[in-house]
Tab-separated table of C-alpha atoms and ligand atoms in Angstrom:
chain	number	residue	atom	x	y	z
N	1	UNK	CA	-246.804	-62.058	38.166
N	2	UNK	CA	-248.728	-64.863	40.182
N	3	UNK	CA	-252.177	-66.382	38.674
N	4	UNK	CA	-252.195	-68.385	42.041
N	5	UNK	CA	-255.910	-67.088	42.909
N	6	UNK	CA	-256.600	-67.359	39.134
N	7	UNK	CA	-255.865	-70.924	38.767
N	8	UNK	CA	-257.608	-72.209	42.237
N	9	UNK	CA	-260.860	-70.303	40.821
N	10	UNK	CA	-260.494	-71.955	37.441
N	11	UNK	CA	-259.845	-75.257	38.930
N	12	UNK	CA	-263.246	-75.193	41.002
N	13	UNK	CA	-265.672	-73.316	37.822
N	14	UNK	CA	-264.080	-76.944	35.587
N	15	UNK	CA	-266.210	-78.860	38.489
N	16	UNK	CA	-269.574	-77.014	37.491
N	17	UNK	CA	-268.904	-75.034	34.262
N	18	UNK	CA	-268.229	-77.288	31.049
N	19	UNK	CA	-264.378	-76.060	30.484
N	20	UNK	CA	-264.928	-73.829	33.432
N	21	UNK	CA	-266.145	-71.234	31.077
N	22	UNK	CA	-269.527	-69.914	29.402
N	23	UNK	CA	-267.976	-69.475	25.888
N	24	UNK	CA	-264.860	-71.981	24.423
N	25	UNK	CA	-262.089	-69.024	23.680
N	26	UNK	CA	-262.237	-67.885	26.935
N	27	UNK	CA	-260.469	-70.576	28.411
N	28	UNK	CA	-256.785	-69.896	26.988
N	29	UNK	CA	-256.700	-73.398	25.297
N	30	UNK	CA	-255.259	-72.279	22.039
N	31	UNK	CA	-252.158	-70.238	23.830
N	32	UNK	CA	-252.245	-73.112	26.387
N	33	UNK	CA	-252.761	-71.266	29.538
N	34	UNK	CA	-255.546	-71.203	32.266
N	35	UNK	CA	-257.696	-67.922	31.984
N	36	UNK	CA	-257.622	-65.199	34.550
N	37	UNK	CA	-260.331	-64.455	35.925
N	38	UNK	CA	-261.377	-60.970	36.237
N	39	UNK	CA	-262.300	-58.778	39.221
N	40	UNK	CA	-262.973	-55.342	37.487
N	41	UNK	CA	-262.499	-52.916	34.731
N	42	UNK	CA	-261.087	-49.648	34.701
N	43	UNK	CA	-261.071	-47.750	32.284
N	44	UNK	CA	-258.402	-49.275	29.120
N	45	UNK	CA	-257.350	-51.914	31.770
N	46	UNK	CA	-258.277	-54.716	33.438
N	47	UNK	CA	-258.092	-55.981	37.061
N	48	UNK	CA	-258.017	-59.461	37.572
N	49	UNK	CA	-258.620	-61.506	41.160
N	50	UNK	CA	-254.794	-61.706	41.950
N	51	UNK	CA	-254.442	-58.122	41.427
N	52	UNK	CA	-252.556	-58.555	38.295
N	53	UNK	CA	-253.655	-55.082	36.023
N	54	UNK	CA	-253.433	-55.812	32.341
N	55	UNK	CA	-253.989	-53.214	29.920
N	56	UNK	CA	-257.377	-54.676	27.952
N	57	UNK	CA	-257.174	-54.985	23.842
N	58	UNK	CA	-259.915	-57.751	24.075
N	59	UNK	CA	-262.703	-55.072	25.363
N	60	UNK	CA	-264.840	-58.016	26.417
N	61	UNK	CA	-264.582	-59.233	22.473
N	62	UNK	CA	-265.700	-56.138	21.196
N	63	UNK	CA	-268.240	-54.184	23.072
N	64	UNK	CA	-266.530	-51.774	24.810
N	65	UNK	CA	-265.228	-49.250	22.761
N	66	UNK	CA	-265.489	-46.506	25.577
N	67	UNK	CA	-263.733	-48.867	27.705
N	68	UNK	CA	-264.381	-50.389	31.191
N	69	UNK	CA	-267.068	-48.734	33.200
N	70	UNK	CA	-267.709	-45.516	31.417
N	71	UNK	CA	-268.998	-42.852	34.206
N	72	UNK	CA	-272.074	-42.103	31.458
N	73	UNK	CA	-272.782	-45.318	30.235
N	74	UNK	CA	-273.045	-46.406	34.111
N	75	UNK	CA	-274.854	-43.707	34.876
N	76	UNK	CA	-277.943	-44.610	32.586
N	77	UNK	CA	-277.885	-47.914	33.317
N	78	UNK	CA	-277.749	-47.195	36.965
N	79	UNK	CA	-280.943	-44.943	36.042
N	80	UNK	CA	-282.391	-47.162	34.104
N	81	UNK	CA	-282.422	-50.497	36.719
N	82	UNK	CA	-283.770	-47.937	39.623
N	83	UNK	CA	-286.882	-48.698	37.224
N	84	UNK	CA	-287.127	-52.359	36.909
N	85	UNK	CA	-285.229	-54.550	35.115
N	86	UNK	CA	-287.719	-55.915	32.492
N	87	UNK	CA	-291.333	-55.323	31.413
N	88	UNK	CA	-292.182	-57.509	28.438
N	89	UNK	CA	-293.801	-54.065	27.320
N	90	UNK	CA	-292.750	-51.221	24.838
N	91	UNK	CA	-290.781	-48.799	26.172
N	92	UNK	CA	-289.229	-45.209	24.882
N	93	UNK	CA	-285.498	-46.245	24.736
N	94	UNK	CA	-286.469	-48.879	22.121
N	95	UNK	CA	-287.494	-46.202	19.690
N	96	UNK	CA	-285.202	-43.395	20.680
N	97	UNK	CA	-282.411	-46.550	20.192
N	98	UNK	CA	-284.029	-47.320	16.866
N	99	UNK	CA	-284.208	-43.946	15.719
N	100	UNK	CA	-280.483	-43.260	16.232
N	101	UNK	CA	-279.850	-46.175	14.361
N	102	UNK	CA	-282.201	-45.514	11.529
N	103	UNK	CA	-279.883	-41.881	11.194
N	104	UNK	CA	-276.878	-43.778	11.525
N	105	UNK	CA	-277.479	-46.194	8.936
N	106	UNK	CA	-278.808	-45.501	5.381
N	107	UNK	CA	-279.613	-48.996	3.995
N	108	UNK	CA	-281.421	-49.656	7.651
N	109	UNK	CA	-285.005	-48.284	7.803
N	110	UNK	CA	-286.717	-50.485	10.143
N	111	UNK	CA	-284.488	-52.356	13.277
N	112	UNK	CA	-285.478	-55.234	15.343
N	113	UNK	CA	-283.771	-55.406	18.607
N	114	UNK	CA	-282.783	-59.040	20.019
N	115	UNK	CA	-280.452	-60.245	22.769
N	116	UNK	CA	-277.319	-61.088	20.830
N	117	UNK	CA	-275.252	-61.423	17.601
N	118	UNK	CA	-276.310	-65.226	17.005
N	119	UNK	CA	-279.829	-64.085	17.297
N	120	UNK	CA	-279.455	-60.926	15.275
N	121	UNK	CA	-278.052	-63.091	12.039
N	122	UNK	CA	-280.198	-66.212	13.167
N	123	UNK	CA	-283.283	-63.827	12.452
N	124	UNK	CA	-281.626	-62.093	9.728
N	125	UNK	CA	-281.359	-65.173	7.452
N	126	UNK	CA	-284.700	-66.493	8.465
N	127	UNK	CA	-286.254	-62.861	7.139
N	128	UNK	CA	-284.229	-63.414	4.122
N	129	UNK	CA	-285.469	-67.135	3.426
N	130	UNK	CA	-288.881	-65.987	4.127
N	131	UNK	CA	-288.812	-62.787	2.122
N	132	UNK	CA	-287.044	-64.585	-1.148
N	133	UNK	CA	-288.746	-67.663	-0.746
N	134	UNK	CA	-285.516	-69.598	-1.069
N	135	UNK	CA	-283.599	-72.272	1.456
N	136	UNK	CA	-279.973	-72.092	0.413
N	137	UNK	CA	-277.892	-69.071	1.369
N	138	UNK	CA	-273.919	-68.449	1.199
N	139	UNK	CA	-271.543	-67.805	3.857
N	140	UNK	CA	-267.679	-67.552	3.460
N	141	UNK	CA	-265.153	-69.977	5.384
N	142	UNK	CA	-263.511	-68.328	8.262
N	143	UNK	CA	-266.460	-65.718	8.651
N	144	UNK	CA	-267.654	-66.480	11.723
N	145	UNK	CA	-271.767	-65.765	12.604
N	146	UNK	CA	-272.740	-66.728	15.633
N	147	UNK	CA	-273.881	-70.489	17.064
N	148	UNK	CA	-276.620	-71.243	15.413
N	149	UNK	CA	-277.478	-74.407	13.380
N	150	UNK	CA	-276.972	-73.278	9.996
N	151	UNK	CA	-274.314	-70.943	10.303
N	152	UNK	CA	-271.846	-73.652	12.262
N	153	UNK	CA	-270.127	-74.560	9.227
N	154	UNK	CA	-266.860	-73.443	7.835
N	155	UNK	CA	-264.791	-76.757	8.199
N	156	UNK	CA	-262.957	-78.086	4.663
N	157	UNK	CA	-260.892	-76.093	2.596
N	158	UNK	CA	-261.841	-73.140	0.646
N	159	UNK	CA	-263.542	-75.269	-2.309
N	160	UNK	CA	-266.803	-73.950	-3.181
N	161	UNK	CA	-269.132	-76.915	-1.604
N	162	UNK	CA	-271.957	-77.864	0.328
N	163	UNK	CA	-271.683	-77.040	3.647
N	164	UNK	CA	-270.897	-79.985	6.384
N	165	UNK	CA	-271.814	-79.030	10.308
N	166	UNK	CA	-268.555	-78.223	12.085
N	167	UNK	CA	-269.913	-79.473	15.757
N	168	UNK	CA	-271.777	-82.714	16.321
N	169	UNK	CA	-275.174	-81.761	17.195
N	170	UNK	CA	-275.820	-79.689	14.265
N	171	UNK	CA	-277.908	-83.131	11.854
N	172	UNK	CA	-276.484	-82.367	7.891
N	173	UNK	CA	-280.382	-81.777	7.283
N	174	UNK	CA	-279.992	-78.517	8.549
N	175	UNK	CA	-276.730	-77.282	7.096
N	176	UNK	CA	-277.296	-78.543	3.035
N	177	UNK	CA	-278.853	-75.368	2.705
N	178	UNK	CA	-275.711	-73.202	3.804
N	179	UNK	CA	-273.546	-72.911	0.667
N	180	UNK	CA	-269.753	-72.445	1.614
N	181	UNK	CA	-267.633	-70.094	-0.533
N	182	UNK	CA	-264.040	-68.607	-0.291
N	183	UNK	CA	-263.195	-65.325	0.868
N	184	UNK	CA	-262.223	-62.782	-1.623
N	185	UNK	CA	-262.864	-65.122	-4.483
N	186	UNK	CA	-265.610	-64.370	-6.693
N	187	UNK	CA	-265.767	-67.324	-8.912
N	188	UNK	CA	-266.039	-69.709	-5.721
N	189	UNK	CA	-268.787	-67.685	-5.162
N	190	UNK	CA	-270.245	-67.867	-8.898
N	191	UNK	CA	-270.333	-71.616	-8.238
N	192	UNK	CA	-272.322	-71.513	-5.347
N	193	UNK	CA	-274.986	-69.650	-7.648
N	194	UNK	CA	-274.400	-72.468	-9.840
N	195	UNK	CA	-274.679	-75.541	-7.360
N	196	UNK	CA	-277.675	-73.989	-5.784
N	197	UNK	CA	-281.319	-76.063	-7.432
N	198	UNK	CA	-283.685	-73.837	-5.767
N	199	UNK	CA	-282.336	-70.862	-5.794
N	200	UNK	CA	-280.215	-68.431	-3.089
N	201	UNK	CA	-281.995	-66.065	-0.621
N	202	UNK	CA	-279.086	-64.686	0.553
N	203	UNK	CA	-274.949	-64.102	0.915
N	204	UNK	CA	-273.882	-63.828	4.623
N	205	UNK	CA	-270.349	-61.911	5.043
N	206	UNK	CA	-268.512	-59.779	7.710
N	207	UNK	CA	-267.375	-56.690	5.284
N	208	UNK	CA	-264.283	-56.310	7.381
N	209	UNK	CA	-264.030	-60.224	8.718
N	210	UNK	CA	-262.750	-60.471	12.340
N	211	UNK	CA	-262.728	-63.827	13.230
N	212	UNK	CA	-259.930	-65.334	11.336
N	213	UNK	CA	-257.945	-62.479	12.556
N	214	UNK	CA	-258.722	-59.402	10.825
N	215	UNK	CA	-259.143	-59.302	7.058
N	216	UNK	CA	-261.159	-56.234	5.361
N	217	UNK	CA	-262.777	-57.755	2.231
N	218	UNK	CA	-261.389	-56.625	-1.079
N	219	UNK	CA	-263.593	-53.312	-2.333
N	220	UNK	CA	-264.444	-55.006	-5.859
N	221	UNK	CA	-265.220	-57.954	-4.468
N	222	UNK	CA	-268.161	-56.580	-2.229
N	223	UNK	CA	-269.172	-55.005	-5.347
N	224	UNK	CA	-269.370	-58.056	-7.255
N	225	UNK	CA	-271.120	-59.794	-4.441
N	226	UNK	CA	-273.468	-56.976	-4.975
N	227	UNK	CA	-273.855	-57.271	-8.634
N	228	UNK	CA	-274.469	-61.507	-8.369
N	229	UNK	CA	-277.240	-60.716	-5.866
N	230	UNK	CA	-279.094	-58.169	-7.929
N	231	UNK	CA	-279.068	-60.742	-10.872
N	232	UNK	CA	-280.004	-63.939	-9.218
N	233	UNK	CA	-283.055	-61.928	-6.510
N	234	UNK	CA	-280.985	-62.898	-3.266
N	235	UNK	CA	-280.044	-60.520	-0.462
N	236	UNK	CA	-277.192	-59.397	0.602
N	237	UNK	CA	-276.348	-59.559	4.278
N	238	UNK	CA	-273.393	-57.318	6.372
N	239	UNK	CA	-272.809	-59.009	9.025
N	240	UNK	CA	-271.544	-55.632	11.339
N	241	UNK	CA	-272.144	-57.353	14.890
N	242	UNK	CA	-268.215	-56.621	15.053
N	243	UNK	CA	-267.271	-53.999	13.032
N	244	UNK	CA	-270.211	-51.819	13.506
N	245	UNK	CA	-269.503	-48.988	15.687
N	246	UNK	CA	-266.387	-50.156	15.550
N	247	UNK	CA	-264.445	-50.057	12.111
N	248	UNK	CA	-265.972	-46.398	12.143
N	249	UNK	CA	-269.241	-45.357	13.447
N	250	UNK	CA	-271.390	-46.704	10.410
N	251	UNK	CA	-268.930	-49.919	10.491
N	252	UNK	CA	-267.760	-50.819	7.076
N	253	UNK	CA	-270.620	-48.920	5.543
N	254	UNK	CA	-268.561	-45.324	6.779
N	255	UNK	CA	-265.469	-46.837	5.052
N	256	UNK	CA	-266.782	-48.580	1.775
N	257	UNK	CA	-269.200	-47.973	-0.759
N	258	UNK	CA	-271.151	-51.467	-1.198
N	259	UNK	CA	-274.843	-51.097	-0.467
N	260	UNK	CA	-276.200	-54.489	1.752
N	261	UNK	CA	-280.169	-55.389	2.102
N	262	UNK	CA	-280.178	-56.589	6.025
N	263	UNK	CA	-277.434	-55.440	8.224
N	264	UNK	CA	-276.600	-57.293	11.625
N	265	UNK	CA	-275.426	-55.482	14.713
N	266	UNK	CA	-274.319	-56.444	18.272
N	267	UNK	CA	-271.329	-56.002	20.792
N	268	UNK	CA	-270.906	-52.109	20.482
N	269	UNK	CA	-274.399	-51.276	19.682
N	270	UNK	CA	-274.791	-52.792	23.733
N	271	UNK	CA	-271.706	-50.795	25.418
N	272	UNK	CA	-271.656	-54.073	27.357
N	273	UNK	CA	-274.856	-55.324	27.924
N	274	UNK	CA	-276.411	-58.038	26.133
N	275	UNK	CA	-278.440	-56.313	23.103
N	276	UNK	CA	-277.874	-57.665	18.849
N	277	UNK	CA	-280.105	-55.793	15.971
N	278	UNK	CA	-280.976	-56.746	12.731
N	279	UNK	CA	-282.655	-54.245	10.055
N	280	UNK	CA	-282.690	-53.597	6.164
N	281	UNK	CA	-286.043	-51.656	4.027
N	282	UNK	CA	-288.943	-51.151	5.520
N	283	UNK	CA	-290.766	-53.156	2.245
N	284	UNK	CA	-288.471	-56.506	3.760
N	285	UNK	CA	-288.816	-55.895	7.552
N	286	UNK	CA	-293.031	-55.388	6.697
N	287	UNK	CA	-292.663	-59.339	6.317
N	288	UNK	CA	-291.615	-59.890	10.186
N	289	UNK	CA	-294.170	-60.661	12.440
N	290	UNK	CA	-296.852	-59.141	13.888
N	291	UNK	CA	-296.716	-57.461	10.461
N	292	UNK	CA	-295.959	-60.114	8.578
N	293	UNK	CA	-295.930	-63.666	8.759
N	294	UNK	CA	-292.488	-64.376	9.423
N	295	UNK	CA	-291.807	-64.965	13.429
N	296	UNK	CA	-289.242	-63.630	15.721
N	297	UNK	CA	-289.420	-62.802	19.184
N	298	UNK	CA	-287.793	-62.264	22.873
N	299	UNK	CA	-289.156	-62.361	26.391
N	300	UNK	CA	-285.987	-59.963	27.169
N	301	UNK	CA	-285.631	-58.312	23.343
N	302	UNK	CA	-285.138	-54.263	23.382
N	303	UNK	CA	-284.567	-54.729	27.710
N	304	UNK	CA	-284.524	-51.370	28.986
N	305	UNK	CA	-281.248	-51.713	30.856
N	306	UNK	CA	-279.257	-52.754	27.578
N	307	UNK	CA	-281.393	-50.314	25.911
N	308	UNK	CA	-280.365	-47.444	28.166
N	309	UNK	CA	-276.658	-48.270	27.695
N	310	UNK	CA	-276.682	-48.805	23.737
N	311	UNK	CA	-278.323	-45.328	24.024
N	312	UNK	CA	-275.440	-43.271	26.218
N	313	UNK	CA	-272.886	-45.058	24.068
N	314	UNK	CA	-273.900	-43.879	21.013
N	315	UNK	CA	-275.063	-40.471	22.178
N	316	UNK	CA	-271.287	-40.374	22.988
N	317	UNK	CA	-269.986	-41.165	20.103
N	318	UNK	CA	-271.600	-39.603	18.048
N	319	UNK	CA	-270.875	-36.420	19.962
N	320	UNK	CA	-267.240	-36.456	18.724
N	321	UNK	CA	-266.623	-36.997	15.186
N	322	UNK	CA	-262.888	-37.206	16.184
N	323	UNK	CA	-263.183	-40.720	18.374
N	324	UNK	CA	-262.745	-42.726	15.472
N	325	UNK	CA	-260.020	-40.998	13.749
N	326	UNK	CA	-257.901	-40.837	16.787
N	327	UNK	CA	-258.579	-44.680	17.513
N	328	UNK	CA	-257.397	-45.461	14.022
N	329	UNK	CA	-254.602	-43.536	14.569
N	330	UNK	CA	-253.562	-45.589	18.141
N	331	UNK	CA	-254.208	-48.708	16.249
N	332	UNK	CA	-251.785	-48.071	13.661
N	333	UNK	CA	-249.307	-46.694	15.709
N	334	UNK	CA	-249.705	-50.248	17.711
N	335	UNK	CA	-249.061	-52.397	15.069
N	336	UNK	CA	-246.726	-50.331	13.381
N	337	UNK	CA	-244.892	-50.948	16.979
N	338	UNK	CA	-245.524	-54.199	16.820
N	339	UNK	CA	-244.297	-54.804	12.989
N	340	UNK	CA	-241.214	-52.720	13.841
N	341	UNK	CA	-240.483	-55.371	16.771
N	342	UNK	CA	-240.804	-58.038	14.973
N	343	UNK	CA	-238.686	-56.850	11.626
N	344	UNK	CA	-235.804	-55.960	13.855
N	345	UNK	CA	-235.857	-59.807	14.894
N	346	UNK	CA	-236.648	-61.170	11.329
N	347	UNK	CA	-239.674	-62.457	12.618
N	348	UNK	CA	-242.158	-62.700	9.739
N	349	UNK	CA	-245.647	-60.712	10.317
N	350	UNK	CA	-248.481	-59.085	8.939
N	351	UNK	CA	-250.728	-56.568	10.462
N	352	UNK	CA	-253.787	-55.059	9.588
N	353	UNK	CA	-256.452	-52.219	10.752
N	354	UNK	CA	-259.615	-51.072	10.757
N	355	UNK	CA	-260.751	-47.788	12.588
N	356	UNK	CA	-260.556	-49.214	16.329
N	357	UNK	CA	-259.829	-53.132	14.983
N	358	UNK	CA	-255.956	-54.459	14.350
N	359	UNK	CA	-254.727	-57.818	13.695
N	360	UNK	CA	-251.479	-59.278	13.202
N	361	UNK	CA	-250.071	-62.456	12.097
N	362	UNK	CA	-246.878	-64.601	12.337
N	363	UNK	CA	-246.668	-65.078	8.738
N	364	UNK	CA	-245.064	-63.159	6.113
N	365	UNK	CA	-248.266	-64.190	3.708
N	366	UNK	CA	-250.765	-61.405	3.204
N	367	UNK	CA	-253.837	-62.573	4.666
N	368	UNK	CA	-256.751	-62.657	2.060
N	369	UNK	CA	-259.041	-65.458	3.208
N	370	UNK	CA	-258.971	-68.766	5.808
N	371	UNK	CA	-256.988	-70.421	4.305
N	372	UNK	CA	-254.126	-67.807	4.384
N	373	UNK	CA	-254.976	-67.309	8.297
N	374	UNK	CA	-253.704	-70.679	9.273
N	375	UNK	CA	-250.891	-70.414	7.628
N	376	UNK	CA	-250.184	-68.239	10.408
N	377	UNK	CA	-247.705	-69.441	13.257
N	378	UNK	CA	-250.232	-70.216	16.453
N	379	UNK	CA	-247.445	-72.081	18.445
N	380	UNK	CA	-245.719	-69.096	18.581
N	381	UNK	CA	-248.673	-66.448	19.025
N	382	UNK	CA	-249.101	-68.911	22.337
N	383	UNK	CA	-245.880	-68.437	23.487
N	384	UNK	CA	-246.078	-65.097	23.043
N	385	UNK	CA	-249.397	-64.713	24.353
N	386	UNK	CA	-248.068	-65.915	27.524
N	387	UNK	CA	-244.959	-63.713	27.508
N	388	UNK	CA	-247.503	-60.453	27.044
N	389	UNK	CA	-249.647	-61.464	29.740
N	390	UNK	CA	-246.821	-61.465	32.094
N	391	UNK	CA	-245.556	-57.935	30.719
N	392	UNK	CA	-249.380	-56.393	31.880
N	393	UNK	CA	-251.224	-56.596	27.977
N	394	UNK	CA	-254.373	-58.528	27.556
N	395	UNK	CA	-254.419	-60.063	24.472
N	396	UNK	CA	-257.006	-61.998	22.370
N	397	UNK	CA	-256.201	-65.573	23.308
N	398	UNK	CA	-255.837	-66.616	19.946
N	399	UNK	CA	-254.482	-65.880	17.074
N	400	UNK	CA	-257.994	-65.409	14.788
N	401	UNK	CA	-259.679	-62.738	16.783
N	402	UNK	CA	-259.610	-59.052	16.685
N	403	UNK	CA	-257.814	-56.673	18.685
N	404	UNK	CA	-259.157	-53.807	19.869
N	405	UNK	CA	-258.786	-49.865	21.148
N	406	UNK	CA	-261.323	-48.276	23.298
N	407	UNK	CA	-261.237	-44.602	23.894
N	408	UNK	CA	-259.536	-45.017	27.243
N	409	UNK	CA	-256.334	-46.591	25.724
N	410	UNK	CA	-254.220	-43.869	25.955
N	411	UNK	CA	-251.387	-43.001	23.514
N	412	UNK	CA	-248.887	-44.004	26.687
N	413	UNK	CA	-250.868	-47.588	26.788
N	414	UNK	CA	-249.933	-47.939	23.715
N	415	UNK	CA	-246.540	-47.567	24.076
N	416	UNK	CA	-246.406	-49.648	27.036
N	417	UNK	CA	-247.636	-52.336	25.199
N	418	UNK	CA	-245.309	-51.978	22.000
N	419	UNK	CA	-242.389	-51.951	24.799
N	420	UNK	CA	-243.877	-55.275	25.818
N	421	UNK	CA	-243.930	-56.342	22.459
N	422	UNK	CA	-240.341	-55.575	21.554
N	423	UNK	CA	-239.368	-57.553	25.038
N	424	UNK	CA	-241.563	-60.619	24.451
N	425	UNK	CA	-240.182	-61.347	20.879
N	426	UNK	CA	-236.861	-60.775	21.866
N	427	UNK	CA	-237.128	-63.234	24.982
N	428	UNK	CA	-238.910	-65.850	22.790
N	429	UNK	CA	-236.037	-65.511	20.040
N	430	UNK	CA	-233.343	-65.429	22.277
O	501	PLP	C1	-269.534	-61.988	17.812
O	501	PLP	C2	-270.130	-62.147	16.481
O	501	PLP	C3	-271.381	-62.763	16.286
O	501	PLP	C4	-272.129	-63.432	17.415
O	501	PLP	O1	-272.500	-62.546	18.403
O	501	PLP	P1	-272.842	-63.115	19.883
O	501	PLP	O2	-273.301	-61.901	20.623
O	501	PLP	O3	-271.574	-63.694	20.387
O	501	PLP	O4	-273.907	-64.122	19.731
O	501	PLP	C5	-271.921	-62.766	15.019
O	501	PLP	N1	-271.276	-62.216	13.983
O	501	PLP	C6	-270.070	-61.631	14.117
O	501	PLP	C7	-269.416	-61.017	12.939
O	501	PLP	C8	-269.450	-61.591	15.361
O	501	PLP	O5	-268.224	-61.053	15.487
């Protein structure tokens, strides 16, 4: 395979484009590669500007769970820009979009539509600071939110403490408020409550965590982070910009039983196009402005286009109770290929699933929290990384994100890229 084309075109975006990309993990620095850059989708695979074709398990990070350029999806949208791109006014889709999610979702009565996951939790734990009255809030190391101020922390081990800004830029000032706990741990969690003076608004977590890799939170644990928020008055926020849509059709809350206040949503809900959500009761959302005093707001919020494709996408899937099932199933059935590889070679790994989500490790630890993630061989992932990319599969380019099946991976995809698997692990072992 030749990345000649790829590596001229990153070469002249590192002249004008910090990194030469828009977002860090793009650029293959943790598998120590230079990105491809990408010419078109089709379908489950990807085209890039050599002509290399790659079947896709990265989806664009998420988002496209009917896979590239979905004849109804493109359809609307090509509908829906014959109109104008952007009014600044109310328009139908934003309600009929609503609506759907309002069915979909029983703890979300009200949704407020925003441009992407940052700004959907962003908003999210500024209603919940406003609504409770309270600064401090918990998130859990290796959950990742979004780029905003107060949610860029996660650095230091998994002790229960205040939280320190991972990137220069963010002052301390506004990161003592974001309490850091340990995933799957309850009492680090308990001391939070404890450390807090003021009081906590809110917990923060990704029900089925996909950015440290994947790790679905222990069931009693959820439940406990339930029961600590109904005693102490805070909220209790699902972060589902990742697994909603996506883990089933309801995210986590089609798999689990824990009730959440606000919910977050993003990459799925926009097939693609730039659109994030947040929502909860219709008592908490009364407190966002214009109703309430609590400000939020968008020049290109609810955009028709992105509107329009959220809207075929879901009409879709909802159409077919089966989707999810059978995407399970393929996900399975990949990492079961890929486990099977690796056992054969006495490689240690662990894999896990969600509905359309699968991670896997180089480490024979079972993965509960961050801490457990790293212990996870990334040298190698590289390596192999590398190796898969030259056998036609797209993978993540590192090992703590998600992997992903869209409903045009096809069972014989699948298979292709277990084959791939088995070859790359037995080259890198050889
Ligand atoms: C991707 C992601 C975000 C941020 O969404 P962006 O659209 O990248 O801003 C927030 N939360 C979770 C769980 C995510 O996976």
């Amino acid at each position: 395979m030749s990345y000649n084309k790829s590596k001229l075109a990153f070469k002249e975006a590192y002249q004008v484009i910090p990194g030469g990309v828009d977002s860090p993990v793009r650029a293959f620095s943790s598998v120590g590669g230079t990105p491809v850059f990408i010419e078109r989708g089709e379908g489950g695979h990807l085209i890039d500007i050599d002509g290399n074709r790659y079947i896709d398990f990265v989806q664009s990070w998420g988002p496209l769970i009917l896979g590239h350029a979905d004849k109804d999806v493109e359809k609307a949208v090509i509908e829906a820009v014959k109109k104008g791109l952007s009014f600044g006014a109310p328009t139908l889709n934003e309600t009929d979009l609503a609506t759907e999610i309002v069915e979909i979702f029983e703890s979300i009565e009200k949704v407020r539509f925003v441009s992407s996951g940052t700004e959907a939790v962003m908003s999210a734990i500024r209603l919940a600071r406003g609504y409770t009255k309270r600064d401090d809030f918990i998130k859990f190391t290796g959950c990742y939110h979004g780029h905003a101020d107060s949610l860029l922390v996660q650095a230091g081990s998994g002790m229960a403490t205040f939280g320190s800004p991972s990137s220069p830029g963010v002052p301390a000032d506004l990161t003592k408020h974001t309490l850091l706990a340990t995933y799957n741990d309850i009492e680090s969690v308990k001391k939070c409550f404890e450390q807090s003076e003021n009081g906590v608004s809110s917990i923060i977590i990704e029900p089925i965590a996909g950015n440290m890799g994947l790790v679905p939170a222990d069931e009693t644990f959820l439940e406990e982070l339930r029961a600590l928020c109904d005693k102490h008055g805070a909220l209790l926020i699902f972060d589902e910009v990742m697994s909603g849509f996506r883990a089933s059709i309801r995210g986590y809350q089609g798999i689990g039983s824990v009730k959440p206040d606000i919910v977050t949503l993003g990459k799925v809900i926009g097939a693609g196009m730039p659109v994030g959500a947040f929502g909860t009761r219709k008592e908490i959302m009364a407190e966002l402005s214009p109703e309430g005093p609590i400000y939020q707001a968008g020049t290109l919020s609810g955009n028709p286009v992105a509107m329009a494709a959220g809207l075929a996408s879901l009409k879709k899937l909802k159409a077919d109770p089966t989707i999810y099932t059978t995407l399970e199933k393929r996900a399975k059935r990949l990492m079961q290929g890929f486990q099977a590889s690796a056992d054969a070679l006495n490689i240690p790994m662990v894999t896990n699933v969600r509905g359309s989500m699968f991670g896997f490790y180089f480490s024979d630890k079972v993965v509960k929290n961050f801490d457990d993630a790293l212990e996870n061989n990334s040298e190698f992932f590289g390596k192999f990384h590398g190796k898969m990319l030259e056998k036609g599969v797209y993978l993540a380019c590192s090992s703590y994100e998600t992997g992903f099946i869209s409903v045009a991976t096809s069972d014989e995809m699948i298979e292709e890229a277990i084959r791939a698997c088995e070859e790359s692990l037995k080259e890198l072992t050889a």
